[in-house]
Structures are given as structure tokens and as C-alpha cells.
Coordinates of C-alpha atoms in Angstrom, one line a residue:
M1226 CA -30.3 37.5 11.0
D1227 CA -26.8 38.9 11.2
K1228 CA -26.0 41.7 8.7
N1229 CA -23.1 41.4 6.3
F1230 CA -19.6 42.4 7.3
F1231 CA -19.6 45.7 5.3
C1232 CA -23.0 47.1 6.3
D1233 CA -22.1 49.2 9.3
G1234 CA -19.5 51.8 10.3
V1235 CA -17.8 54.7 8.6
D1236 CA -14.7 52.6 8.0
K1237 CA -16.6 50.4 5.6
A1238 CA -18.0 53.3 3.6
P1239 CA -15.5 52.9 0.7
Q1240 CA -16.6 49.3 0.3
R1241 CA -20.2 50.3 0.3
S1242 CA -19.5 52.9 -2.4
L1243 CA -18.3 50.1 -4.6
F1244 CA -21.4 48.1 -3.8
N1245 CA -23.4 51.1 -5.0
A1246 CA -21.4 50.9 -8.2
L1247 CA -22.8 47.4 -8.6
G1248 CA -26.3 48.8 -8.3
M1249 CA -26.8 47.3 -4.9
T1250 CA -29.5 48.8 -2.7
K1251 CA -29.1 49.6 1.0
E1252 CA -31.6 46.8 1.7
E1253 CA -29.3 44.3 -0.1
M1254 CA -26.3 45.7 1.7
D1255 CA -28.0 45.1 5.0
R1256 CA -28.4 41.4 4.3
P1257 CA -25.8 38.6 4.5
I1258 CA -23.9 38.5 1.2
V1259 CA -23.8 35.0 -0.2
G1260 CA -21.2 34.0 -2.8
I1261 CA -22.6 31.8 -5.5
V1262 CA -19.7 29.9 -7.1
S1263 CA -21.0 29.1 -10.6
S1264 CA -19.0 26.7 -12.8
Y1265 CA -21.0 27.5 -15.9
N1266 CA -19.3 27.3 -19.2
E1267 CA -20.1 26.4 -22.8
I1268 CA -17.6 23.7 -23.5
V1269 CA -18.4 21.1 -20.8
P1270 CA -21.7 19.3 -21.3
G1271 CA -22.0 18.8 -17.6
H1272 CA -21.9 22.6 -17.1
M1273 CA -24.0 24.0 -19.9
N1274 CA -27.1 24.0 -17.7
I1275 CA -25.4 25.6 -14.6
D1276 CA -26.6 29.0 -15.6
K1277 CA -30.1 27.9 -14.8
I1278 CA -29.0 26.2 -11.6
T1279 CA -27.3 29.5 -10.6
E1280 CA -30.5 31.5 -11.2
A1281 CA -32.5 29.1 -9.1
V1282 CA -29.9 29.2 -6.2
K1283 CA -30.0 33.0 -6.3
L1284 CA -33.7 33.0 -6.0
G1285 CA -33.5 30.6 -3.0
V1286 CA -31.0 32.8 -1.2
A1287 CA -33.1 35.9 -1.8
M1288 CA -36.3 34.2 -0.7
A1289 CA -34.5 33.3 2.6
G1290 CA -33.2 36.8 3.2
G1291 CA -29.8 36.9 1.7
T1292 CA -28.1 38.8 -1.1
P1293 CA -26.7 36.4 -3.7
I1294 CA -23.6 37.5 -5.7
V1295 CA -22.2 35.2 -8.4
F1296 CA -18.6 34.6 -9.3
P1297 CA -17.0 31.9 -11.5
A1298 CA -15.0 28.7 -11.3
I1299 CA -13.4 26.9 -14.2
A1300 CA -13.9 23.3 -15.2
V1301 CA -12.4 20.9 -17.7
C1302 CA -14.3 18.1 -19.6
D1303 CA -12.2 15.0 -19.1
G1304 CA -13.9 13.3 -22.1
I1305 CA -12.9 16.2 -24.5
A1306 CA -9.4 16.4 -22.9
M1307 CA -8.9 12.6 -23.2
G1308 CA -6.0 11.2 -25.2
H1309 CA -4.0 14.3 -25.9
Q1310 CA -2.0 17.0 -24.1
G1311 CA -5.3 18.5 -22.7
M1312 CA -5.5 15.6 -20.2
K1313 CA -2.4 16.8 -18.4
Y1314 CA -4.5 19.9 -17.4
S1315 CA -7.4 18.0 -15.9
L1316 CA -6.2 17.0 -12.4
V1317 CA -4.2 20.1 -12.0
T1318 CA -7.4 22.2 -12.2
R1319 CA -8.6 20.8 -8.9
D1320 CA -6.0 22.8 -7.0
L1321 CA -6.4 25.8 -9.3
I1322 CA -10.1 25.8 -8.6
A1323 CA -9.5 25.5 -4.9
D1324 CA -6.9 28.3 -5.0
S1325 CA -9.0 30.8 -7.1
T1326 CA -12.2 30.2 -5.1
E1327 CA -10.4 30.7 -1.8
C1328 CA -9.0 34.0 -3.2
M1329 CA -12.4 35.2 -4.4
A1330 CA -14.2 34.2 -1.2
L1331 CA -11.8 35.7 1.3
A1332 CA -10.9 38.8 -0.7
H1333 CA -14.6 39.8 -0.8
H1334 CA -15.5 38.5 2.7
F1335 CA -18.6 36.6 1.8
D1336 CA -20.8 35.6 4.7
A1337 CA -21.7 32.2 3.2
L1338 CA -21.2 30.3 -0.1
V1339 CA -23.2 28.0 -2.4
M1340 CA -20.9 25.9 -4.6
I1341 CA -22.3 24.8 -8.0
P1342 CA -19.9 22.3 -9.5
N1343 CA -20.5 19.2 -11.6
C1344 CA -17.6 17.5 -13.3
D1345 CA -14.6 15.5 -12.3
K1346 CA -12.1 17.9 -10.7
N1347 CA -14.5 20.8 -10.2
V1348 CA -16.4 19.0 -7.4
P1349 CA -13.4 18.1 -5.2
G1350 CA -11.7 21.5 -6.0
L1351 CA -14.7 23.3 -4.6
L1352 CA -14.9 21.0 -1.6
M1353 CA -11.3 21.8 -0.9
A1354 CA -12.0 25.5 -1.1
A1355 CA -15.1 25.1 1.2
A1356 CA -12.8 23.5 3.8
R1357 CA -10.2 26.3 3.5
V1358 CA -12.7 29.2 3.6
N1359 CA -14.9 27.6 6.3
V1360 CA -17.9 29.8 6.1
P1361 CA -21.4 28.2 5.9
T1362 CA -21.6 26.4 2.6
V1363 CA -24.0 24.2 0.6
F1364 CA -23.3 22.3 -2.6
V1365 CA -25.7 21.7 -5.5
S1366 CA -24.4 20.2 -8.7
G1367 CA -25.5 20.4 -12.3
G1368 CA -26.7 16.8 -12.2
P1369 CA -26.1 13.7 -14.3
M1370 CA -26.8 13.1 -18.0
L1371 CA -29.5 10.7 -19.0
A1372 CA -28.3 7.4 -20.5
G1373 CA -28.0 7.1 -24.2
H1374 CA -29.8 4.5 -26.3
V1375 CA -28.1 2.4 -28.9
K1376 CA -29.4 -0.8 -30.6
G1377 CA -32.2 -1.1 -28.0
H1378 CA -29.9 -0.8 -25.0
K1379 CA -29.0 2.0 -22.6
T1380 CA -25.4 3.2 -23.0
S1381 CA -23.0 6.0 -22.0
L1382 CA -19.6 7.6 -22.8
S1383 CA -17.6 4.5 -21.7
S1384 CA -19.4 2.5 -24.4
M1385 CA -18.5 5.2 -26.9
F1386 CA -14.8 4.8 -26.2
E1387 CA -15.1 1.0 -26.3
A1388 CA -16.8 1.3 -29.7
V1389 CA -13.7 2.9 -31.1
G1390 CA -11.7 -0.2 -29.7
S1391 CA -14.2 -2.5 -31.4
Y1392 CA -13.8 -0.7 -34.7
N1393 CA -10.0 -1.0 -34.5
A1394 CA -10.4 -4.7 -33.8
G1395 CA -12.6 -5.1 -36.9
K1396 CA -15.7 -5.8 -34.8
F1397 CA -17.6 -2.6 -35.6
T1398 CA -18.2 -0.7 -38.8
L1399 CA -17.9 3.0 -39.2
E1400 CA -21.7 3.1 -39.2
D1401 CA -21.8 1.3 -35.8
V1402 CA -19.3 3.9 -34.4
E1403 CA -21.4 6.7 -35.8
E1404 CA -24.5 5.4 -34.1
F1405 CA -22.8 5.5 -30.7
E1406 CA -21.4 8.9 -31.5
N1407 CA -24.8 10.3 -32.1
N1408 CA -26.7 8.6 -29.3
A1409 CA -24.3 7.9 -26.3
C1410 CA -24.6 11.3 -24.8
P1411 CA -28.1 12.6 -25.3
T1412 CA -28.5 15.4 -22.8
C1413 CA -26.5 18.0 -20.8
G1414 CA -25.1 16.7 -17.5
S1415 CA -22.2 14.8 -16.1
C1416 CA -21.8 11.5 -18.0
S1417 CA -24.4 9.0 -17.0
G1418 CA -22.5 6.2 -15.3
M1419 CA -20.8 6.0 -11.9
Y1420 CA -17.8 7.9 -13.2
T1421 CA -15.7 10.4 -11.3
A1422 CA -18.1 13.3 -11.5
N1423 CA -21.1 11.4 -10.3
S1424 CA -19.0 9.6 -7.7
M1425 CA -17.9 12.9 -6.2
N1426 CA -21.4 14.4 -6.4
C1427 CA -22.8 11.4 -4.6
L1428 CA -20.1 11.5 -2.0
T1429 CA -20.8 15.2 -1.5
E1430 CA -24.2 14.1 -0.2
V1431 CA -22.6 11.5 2.0
L1432 CA -20.1 14.0 3.4
G1433 CA -23.1 16.1 4.3
M1434 CA -22.3 19.1 2.1
G1435 CA -25.1 18.5 -0.4
L1436 CA -28.8 18.1 -0.1
R1437 CA -30.8 14.9 -0.9
G1438 CA -30.6 14.2 -4.6
N1439 CA -27.5 16.2 -5.3
G1440 CA -25.7 13.3 -6.8
T1441 CA -28.6 11.6 -8.7
I1442 CA -31.4 13.9 -9.9
P1443 CA -30.8 14.1 -13.7
A1444 CA -29.7 17.5 -15.0
V1445 CA -32.7 17.8 -17.3
Y1446 CA -35.3 17.2 -14.5
S1447 CA -37.1 20.2 -13.1
E1448 CA -36.6 18.7 -9.7
R1449 CA -32.9 19.8 -10.1
L1450 CA -34.1 23.4 -10.2
K1451 CA -36.2 22.9 -7.1
L1452 CA -33.1 21.4 -5.4
A1453 CA -31.1 24.5 -6.3
K1454 CA -33.7 26.8 -4.7
H1455 CA -33.6 24.7 -1.6
A1456 CA -29.8 24.8 -1.5
G1457 CA -30.1 28.6 -1.5
M1458 CA -32.5 28.5 1.4
A1459 CA -30.5 25.9 3.2
V1460 CA -27.3 28.0 3.3
M1461 CA -29.2 30.8 5.0
E1462 CA -30.2 28.3 7.7
L1463 CA -26.6 27.2 8.1
L1464 CA -25.6 30.8 8.5
K1465 CA -28.2 31.3 11.2
K1466 CA -26.9 28.2 13.1
N1467 CA -23.3 29.0 12.3
I1468 CA -22.7 25.4 10.9
R1469 CA -19.5 25.4 8.8
P1470 CA -17.9 22.9 6.5
R1471 CA -15.3 21.7 9.0
D1472 CA -18.2 21.1 11.4
I1473 CA -19.7 18.8 8.8
M1474 CA -16.6 17.3 7.1
T1475 CA -15.3 15.5 10.2
E1476 CA -13.1 12.3 10.3
E1477 CA -16.3 10.3 10.9
A1478 CA -17.9 11.9 7.8
F1479 CA -14.9 10.8 5.7
K1480 CA -15.2 7.3 7.0
N1481 CA -18.9 7.4 6.0
A1482 CA -17.8 8.6 2.6
I1483 CA -15.4 5.7 2.2
A1484 CA -18.1 3.2 3.2
A1485 CA -20.6 4.7 0.8
D1486 CA -17.9 4.7 -1.9
M1487 CA -17.5 1.0 -1.4
A1488 CA -21.3 0.4 -1.5
L1489 CA -21.9 2.5 -4.6
G1490 CA -18.9 1.3 -6.6
C1491 CA -17.4 4.7 -7.1
S1492 CA -14.5 5.8 -9.4
T1493 CA -10.9 5.1 -8.2
N1494 CA -10.3 8.8 -8.6
S1495 CA -12.2 9.2 -5.3
M1496 CA -9.1 7.8 -3.7
L1497 CA -7.2 10.9 -4.9
H1498 CA -9.9 13.3 -4.0
L1499 CA -11.1 12.2 -0.6
P1500 CA -7.6 12.4 1.0
A1501 CA -7.1 15.8 -0.6
I1502 CA -10.4 17.2 0.7
A1503 CA -9.7 15.7 4.1
H1504 CA -6.2 17.3 4.1
E1505 CA -7.8 20.7 3.8
C1506 CA -9.9 19.8 6.8
G1507 CA -6.8 19.0 8.8
I1508 CA -7.4 15.3 8.6
E1509 CA -4.9 12.8 7.1
L1510 CA -6.7 9.9 5.5
D1511 CA -4.4 6.8 5.3
L1512 CA -5.4 4.6 2.3
E1513 CA -4.9 1.6 4.5
L1514 CA -8.2 2.6 6.1
V1515 CA -9.9 2.0 2.7
N1516 CA -9.3 -1.8 2.8
E1517 CA -10.4 -2.0 6.4
I1518 CA -13.7 -0.3 5.6
S1519 CA -14.0 -2.2 2.3
E1520 CA -13.7 -5.6 3.9
R1521 CA -16.8 -5.0 6.1
T1522 CA -18.8 -3.0 3.5
P1523 CA -20.6 -4.9 0.8
N1524 CA -20.9 -3.5 -2.8
L1525 CA -24.6 -2.8 -3.4
C1526 CA -24.6 -1.0 -6.7
H1527 CA -23.3 -2.0 -10.2
L1528 CA -23.7 1.1 -12.2
A1529 CA -21.9 1.6 -15.6
P1530 CA -19.2 0.8 -16.3
A1531 CA -19.5 -2.1 -13.8
G1532 CA -23.0 -3.0 -14.9
P1533 CA -25.9 -2.0 -17.1
T1534 CA -27.6 0.6 -14.9
Y1535 CA -27.2 4.3 -14.8
M1536 CA -27.6 7.4 -12.6
E1537 CA -31.2 7.9 -13.5
D1538 CA -31.8 4.3 -12.3
L1539 CA -30.1 4.9 -9.0
N1540 CA -32.2 8.1 -8.6
E1541 CA -35.5 6.2 -9.2
A1542 CA -34.4 3.5 -6.8
G1543 CA -34.1 6.0 -3.9
G1544 CA -30.7 7.6 -4.6
V1545 CA -27.8 8.0 -2.2
Y1546 CA -30.1 8.2 0.9
A1547 CA -31.5 4.7 0.2
V1548 CA -27.9 3.4 0.1
L1549 CA -27.0 5.2 3.3
K1550 CA -30.1 3.7 5.0
E1551 CA -29.0 0.2 4.1
L1552 CA -25.5 1.0 5.5
L1553 CA -26.9 2.7 8.6
D1554 CA -29.3 -0.1 9.5
A1555 CA -26.3 -2.5 9.3
G1556 CA -24.2 -0.3 11.6
L1557 CA -21.7 0.4 8.8
I1558 CA -21.8 4.2 9.0
N1559 CA -22.1 6.8 11.7
G1560 CA -25.5 8.4 11.9
D1561 CA -24.6 11.2 14.2
C1562 CA -22.6 13.3 11.7
M1563 CA -24.0 16.8 11.0
T1564 CA -25.0 17.7 7.5
A1565 CA -26.0 20.8 5.4
T1566 CA -29.7 20.1 6.2
G1567 CA -28.9 21.1 9.8
K1568 CA -29.8 17.5 10.7
T1569 CA -27.7 14.4 11.3
V1570 CA -27.3 11.6 8.8
A1571 CA -29.6 9.4 10.8
E1572 CA -32.3 12.0 10.8
N1573 CA -31.9 12.6 7.0
V1574 CA -32.2 9.0 6.0
K1575 CA -34.9 7.9 8.5
N1576 CA -37.6 7.6 5.9
A1577 CA -35.5 6.6 2.9
V1578 CA -36.7 3.6 1.0
N1579 CA -35.0 1.3 -1.4
R1580 CA -37.5 1.2 -4.2
D1581 CA -35.6 -1.2 -6.5
P1582 CA -33.5 -4.0 -4.9
K1583 CA -32.1 -4.9 -8.3
I1584 CA -30.4 -1.5 -8.6
I1585 CA -29.6 -1.1 -4.9
R1586 CA -29.0 -4.6 -3.5
P1587 CA -30.2 -5.1 0.1
I1588 CA -27.3 -5.4 2.6
D1589 CA -27.9 -9.2 2.9
D1590 CA -27.8 -9.8 -0.9
P1591 CA -25.0 -7.7 -2.3
F1592 CA -23.2 -7.8 -5.6
M1593 CA -20.0 -8.5 -3.6
P1594 CA -19.4 -9.0 0.1
N1595 CA -16.7 -6.4 0.1
G1596 CA -16.4 -2.9 -1.4
G1597 CA -16.0 -1.6 -4.9
I1598 CA -12.4 -0.3 -4.5
A1599 CA -9.3 -2.2 -3.3
V1600 CA -6.0 -0.7 -2.3
L1601 CA -3.0 -3.0 -3.2
K1602 CA 0.6 -3.0 -1.9
G1603 CA 3.7 -4.9 -2.8
N1604 CA 7.2 -4.3 -4.1
L1605 CA 5.8 -2.8 -7.3
A1606 CA 3.7 -0.3 -5.2
P1607 CA 5.2 0.0 -1.7
D1608 CA 3.1 3.1 -1.0
T1609 CA -0.1 1.6 -2.5
C1610 CA -2.0 1.5 -5.8
V1611 CA -5.8 1.3 -6.4
V1612 CA -8.3 -0.7 -8.5
K1613 CA -12.0 -0.6 -9.0
R1614 CA -12.7 -4.1 -7.9
S1615 CA -16.4 -4.0 -8.7
A1616 CA -15.6 -3.5 -12.4
V1617 CA -13.0 -6.3 -12.7
A1618 CA -14.0 -9.6 -14.3
P1619 CA -13.9 -12.4 -11.7
E1620 CA -11.2 -14.3 -13.6
M1621 CA -8.9 -11.2 -13.4
L1622 CA -9.1 -10.8 -9.6
K1623 CA -6.0 -13.0 -9.5
H1624 CA -3.7 -12.8 -12.5
E1625 CA 0.0 -13.3 -13.3
G1626 CA 1.6 -12.4 -16.6
P1627 CA 4.5 -10.8 -18.4
A1628 CA 5.0 -7.1 -18.3
R1629 CA 4.7 -5.1 -21.5
V1630 CA 6.4 -1.8 -20.6
F1631 CA 5.6 1.6 -22.1
D1632 CA 7.0 5.0 -21.0
C1633 CA 3.9 7.0 -22.1
E1634 CA 0.2 6.4 -22.9
E1635 CA 0.6 7.0 -26.6
D1636 CA 3.1 4.1 -27.0
A1637 CA 0.8 1.8 -25.2
I1638 CA -2.2 2.7 -27.3
A1639 CA -0.2 2.1 -30.5
A1640 CA 0.8 -1.3 -29.3
I1641 CA -2.7 -2.2 -28.3
R1642 CA -4.3 -1.1 -31.5
G1643 CA -1.4 -2.7 -33.5
G1644 CA -2.4 -6.1 -32.1
K1645 CA 0.9 -6.4 -30.1
I1646 CA -0.9 -7.1 -26.7
V1647 CA -2.1 -10.6 -26.2
E1648 CA -4.1 -12.6 -23.6
G1649 CA -2.2 -12.8 -20.3
D1650 CA -0.2 -9.6 -20.7
V1651 CA 0.3 -7.0 -18.0
V1652 CA 0.5 -3.6 -19.7
V1653 CA 2.7 -1.2 -17.6
I1654 CA 2.4 2.5 -18.4
R1655 CA 4.8 4.7 -16.4
Y1656 CA 6.1 8.3 -16.2
E1657 CA 2.4 9.4 -16.2
G1658 CA 2.2 10.2 -12.5
P1659 CA 1.4 13.6 -10.9
K1660 CA 5.0 14.7 -11.2
G1661 CA 6.2 12.7 -14.1
G1662 CA 3.3 13.4 -16.4
P1663 CA 3.1 16.0 -15.2
G1664 CA -0.6 16.0 -14.3
M1665 CA -1.4 12.3 -13.9
R1666 CA -3.3 11.8 -17.1
E1667 CA -6.5 9.7 -17.1
M1668 CA -6.3 6.7 -19.4
L1669 CA -9.6 5.8 -20.8
N1670 CA -8.3 5.3 -24.3
P1671 CA -6.0 2.3 -23.6
T1672 CA -8.5 0.6 -21.2
S1673 CA -11.3 1.1 -23.7
A1674 CA -9.1 -0.2 -26.5
I1675 CA -8.4 -3.3 -24.6
A1676 CA -12.1 -3.8 -23.7
G1677 CA -13.2 -3.1 -27.2
M1678 CA -10.8 -5.7 -28.6
G1679 CA -12.2 -8.3 -26.3
L1680 CA -9.2 -8.5 -24.0
G1681 CA -10.8 -7.0 -20.9
S1682 CA -11.0 -10.4 -19.1
S1683 CA -7.4 -11.5 -19.9
V1684 CA -5.2 -8.4 -19.9
A1685 CA -4.3 -6.2 -16.9
L1686 CA -3.1 -2.6 -17.0
I1687 CA -0.9 -0.9 -14.3
T1688 CA 0.2 2.7 -14.2
D1689 CA 1.5 5.5 -12.0
G1690 CA -1.1 7.6 -13.8
R1691 CA -4.8 7.2 -13.2
F1692 CA -7.9 5.7 -14.9
S1693 CA -11.2 7.2 -15.7
G1694 CA -14.2 6.4 -13.7
A1695 CA -15.5 5.0 -17.0
T1696 CA -12.8 2.4 -17.0
R1697 CA -13.5 -1.2 -16.4
G1698 CA -11.3 -4.3 -16.1
A1699 CA -8.2 -5.0 -14.1
S1700 CA -6.9 -1.4 -14.4
I1701 CA -4.6 -0.6 -11.5
G1702 CA -3.6 3.0 -11.1
H1703 CA -2.0 5.5 -8.7
V1704 CA 1.1 3.3 -8.3
S1705 CA 3.2 5.0 -5.6
P1706 CA 6.0 6.0 -5.6
E1707 CA 5.7 7.0 -9.2
A1708 CA 8.4 6.3 -11.8
A1709 CA 9.6 9.9 -11.9
L1710 CA 10.5 9.6 -8.2
G1711 CA 12.4 6.4 -8.7
G1712 CA 9.6 4.1 -7.7
N1713 CA 10.0 0.4 -8.6
I1714 CA 7.7 0.8 -11.5
A1715 CA 10.6 2.6 -13.2
L1716 CA 12.7 -0.5 -12.9
V1717 CA 10.3 -3.0 -14.6
N1718 CA 11.8 -4.6 -17.7
E1719 CA 9.9 -6.1 -20.7
G1720 CA 8.9 -9.6 -19.8
D1721 CA 9.2 -9.4 -16.1
I1722 CA 6.4 -11.4 -14.4
I1723 CA 3.9 -9.4 -12.4
A1724 CA 1.5 -11.1 -10.0
I1725 CA -1.8 -9.5 -9.0
D1726 CA -4.2 -10.7 -6.2
I1727 CA -6.9 -8.1 -5.8
N1728 CA -8.8 -9.7 -3.0
A1729 CA -5.6 -10.3 -1.1
H1730 CA -4.6 -6.6 -1.7
K1731 CA -1.2 -7.7 -3.2
I1732 CA 0.8 -6.7 -6.3
E1733 CA 4.2 -8.2 -6.8
L1734 CA 7.0 -7.7 -9.4
K1735 CA 8.6 -11.2 -9.4
V1736 CA 12.2 -9.8 -9.4
S1737 CA 14.5 -10.2 -6.5
D1738 CA 15.5 -7.3 -4.2
E1739 CA 19.1 -7.8 -5.3
E1740 CA 18.2 -7.5 -9.0
L1741 CA 16.1 -4.4 -8.3
E1742 CA 19.0 -2.8 -6.5
N1743 CA 21.3 -3.5 -9.4
R1744 CA 18.8 -2.0 -11.8
R1745 CA 18.4 1.1 -9.6
K1746 CA 22.2 1.7 -9.8
N1747 CA 21.8 2.1 -13.5
W1748 CA 18.6 4.2 -13.4
T1749 CA 18.8 7.9 -13.9
P1750 CA 15.9 10.4 -13.3
R1751 CA 14.3 11.5 -16.5
E1752 CA 14.4 15.1 -17.5
P1753 CA 11.1 16.9 -16.9
K1754 CA 8.8 16.7 -19.9
I1755 CA 7.5 20.3 -19.3
T1756 CA 9.6 23.1 -17.9
T1757 CA 7.4 26.2 -18.3
G1758 CA 3.9 27.4 -17.4
Y1759 CA 1.4 26.1 -14.9
L1760 CA 2.3 22.4 -15.4
A1761 CA 5.9 23.0 -14.4
K1762 CA 4.8 24.9 -11.3
Y1763 CA 2.4 22.0 -10.5
A1764 CA 5.1 19.4 -10.9
S1765 CA 7.4 21.2 -8.5
L1766 CA 4.8 21.2 -5.7
V1767 CA 2.7 18.0 -6.2
T1768 CA 3.0 15.0 -3.8
S1769 CA 2.4 11.4 -4.5
A1770 CA -0.9 9.9 -5.5
N1771 CA -1.2 7.9 -2.2
R1772 CA -1.4 11.3 -0.5
G1773 CA -4.1 12.6 -2.8
A1774 CA -1.6 14.4 -5.1
V1775 CA -2.0 17.5 -2.9
L1776 CA 0.3 20.5 -3.4
E1777 CA 2.9 21.0 -0.8
I1778 CA 5.4 23.9 -0.4
K1779 CA 8.9 22.5 0.1
K1780 CA 10.4 23.7 3.4

């Protein structure tokens, strides 16, 4: 096995003297040095067990002949950040994580990396860093939370938020809310439905950057520790074979990820993250491709919030590999893509079995004939917007109603809780995009309030911000161009009729082009909400949601 970069030569003696200061032996210096990127912290439930995962990875690396060295990555809990200024800092951490990990990895010339993420922006941020650094890399996440149990039924964080809406509607007592509060989130781990964190951890398996079970083995299972040890061993094999992230994350791998996304019913946030990760690999993902793949890829899973099943159920049914086997046998994915196992997708899933066709529907008996996410276009969103089709009530797949317009999330929530939103309305929340927010807040509070008040099958929400993976209903986000850039969403007036046809991929503001042009003449850009600190810097660099909200230096 190759030695590490610093082990030979007089010119590297100063660096070796600093390794001596770390207490490193010559034997350790003679081995490849593997950076272990630990996202452990004590505020995010999905990360509180990562210290144990980190120790298991270190052992796996050492067993396979490497020298593991740990350094940190940050992570924000979207649930704790929800509904206040903290949510402005969630999406922006994705790029901060990518930047800081790139800095650490290249400044210290690691021979290989093992990334240990778990939650929403932490996973894509580290995938972006892996593509930039491009040394042999394996991912192993902290794993999903077990489902909660309330009133004899499994439940999760989305039900907790909806319980608040039910209380505000007079349907729940304080005691009911407290029961959810104490039982919805029973263990460490990423929240138990197919929300953004679990979506991205599953897609990490599909992209080939994580080992089998990375997305589904529960955080509290000992199997997760075994997986971590195997990840440490696997990265040493990748180092021997010189297989790097950009060898794995190819254009075909991203097409596989989109197909699996459609089959699994992943979060709409994947439509921000997959283009951003692909961008770091030198691949531009056009969201038009999503509809093309979605139309031929059936939706096989209905995990929460779309249905009553959870990550532990998907794991027992055979996990991501069982879903990939269904897709591969139907010719819907490319089996030749290389993965972190050193084998192709086809070789990996050869013996995968669907153990529960109620959880993972067979390809010929899907929940829906098309995929879980739809990309819409029209005069309200000329550059696209997205919706989690698999979580929309059938009667809302086609809807027309009057716009109820709000210039921030807080005003919309006040109107919803105040009973001012009625059946048929289309709630429009604008100036919450990547630049206008800034930070493109996730809006689980308004969607949960609507669901909790029994309006989920009669009211639509549209925003240039984004929705949580825990959101269900006709919640259409990522409207591009956003209001802050003068997108047509900025020109919507109270009472304008908006028509939505999800299966036809259309969204239309029923206002003439002439009238929109007249309104534009009277529109003026809003002053930035925040002018100092990291958010101001982010707002000055961020691109539109349809491009993955990547940061771009203005030339």
C-alpha cells in the first residue's frame, strides 16, 4: 500500500515533527492518512451518536492498514431551527460545510476521507466537498431515528408539527399535544420519515458513495456500528484501486439517483441538492430531466409523510438495494456505474430481495405509475418549481383558486392560524428565496398548520422558498426566478387566480402578459433584509433554486 504524502524525504521533516507533536508513531506516519470528517455535536438528535460511529470508522481504517485522523464538520437541526430566524441559516450551511471540509482536507493533504454526516444540509455539503477534493472517499451516516408511537400508531416529527395545527384548530387538547411531544421522537437519529436527511442518505447509496444500508439501518442498531467499520475498511480498498468520487458520481450515477428519488418518494429538497452536487462534479443537471425520468419511473414507496411507513420499515423490507433491484430489472437504471464497494451497481444488488411488497411495491404494482416528484413550469415559474407529487392528495393534483399573498412566512402562519385561509385558496409566500430570504427558509410550520386544520386536501401553497421533507399536500416550492430577482411571483396580487396541474407539469397565473408587464413597471426591488454577516455574503453569491442554489462568483 502507498505511504502517505509526508512520510519520506528531508523536505517533509517539518511536517513530521508536527505529527510527532500529535503523538503519532513512525509506524502511523508510514501508513496512508485518512481524514475522518465527524459531524458529531450535542444539539442535533441525528448527530449525537456520531461519536460512536466515528470510533467504529477509525477502527475499520486502522484494521485495514490506515491511520485515521478526525476533524469536524458542522450541522444544523432543521426541526430546532424551524419557524424562526435560525431557519435562514440551514441551507446556507451546506456550502459552509463544503468550503470548510475542502479547506481542511486539502490543507492537510489527506490520502483518503470517510465522511460521517446525517442531517439535511450536512449530507449534500459533504458530498459537494468529496467531489471537490476528489480523493478516495466513503460515506457512512449516523442513521435514521426509530418511529414514535402515539395512541397505538407509529408517528414522527411531521405528526408533531401537525398536532400543533390541530390544537390551533380546536381539534386537539394540550394533553394530546404533550403526548406527541413526548413520544414522536423516541431515539437519536435523523427523523424517521422520508424527509430530507433520509432522502439524501438513501441517495448517497444510490450515487455509489455509501455502502449498503447507509440510508436505512436505524441509528440505534448495532448493525450501524458494523457498517461504520466496513466503511473504514472500504476506503482503504478504494485507495488501493485509486477509485475517486468523480469516478463514482458520473452523469449516469446522477440519473440513477433521480430514478431512485422518484421510486422512493424523496424530499423536494433533493431537487436543490442533486444539481449542486453534480455541479461540483462538473455536471449540469437540468431539472427538465427530472420529469423525463419521473414519467417512466413508478413510485414504489410511500414513507411518511406520504404514507404510514417509516425508515425502519424500509430497512426491514430490503432497503435501498431492494428498490434498486426493482428498477434495474425493469431497465430503469444503469447497472454499470462504479460504487464505493469497488463493484458496479448491478453487482451490488444482484442478490437483493424485496421482503415486503407492501412497503416496496413491485414494479408492476406501484403506488403511482410515475415518480414522487414533479417539476412544474408556467408563467408563475418560468424557470421551474417543484412539488412532492407522492404526498399530494389526489383531488389536489389539479387545482384552481384565488391567491392569498404574503411577503413572509410569519404573515402566512398568522393568517392560517387566524382562520383567514379557506377551502380553495392558494397561499403564496414570497421573498423567501435563496437571495430574498436570504437562505430559502424551509416552511414546515405553515404546511403543518394547514394539514392540522383539515385543509390539506383543499388548499395549495406556493413559495420561492422551500418545504420540509416532512411536508405533505399541494406544497409547491423553489419557484424560480424568485421574487427578490423580479420573478413573476413578485407580481401576484391578492385574489388573482392560479391554476395548478401537477400531472401536466403546469402552473399558471391567470393574468395577461400585458397586465404583468404593467405591474412590473410599478415594481421596485426590495431592500435586502440582512446586510451584514454570513447571510449577507451568501445572498450576494447565491444563484436561483432551479440551479441548486449554488454559490457563484460574479465575473
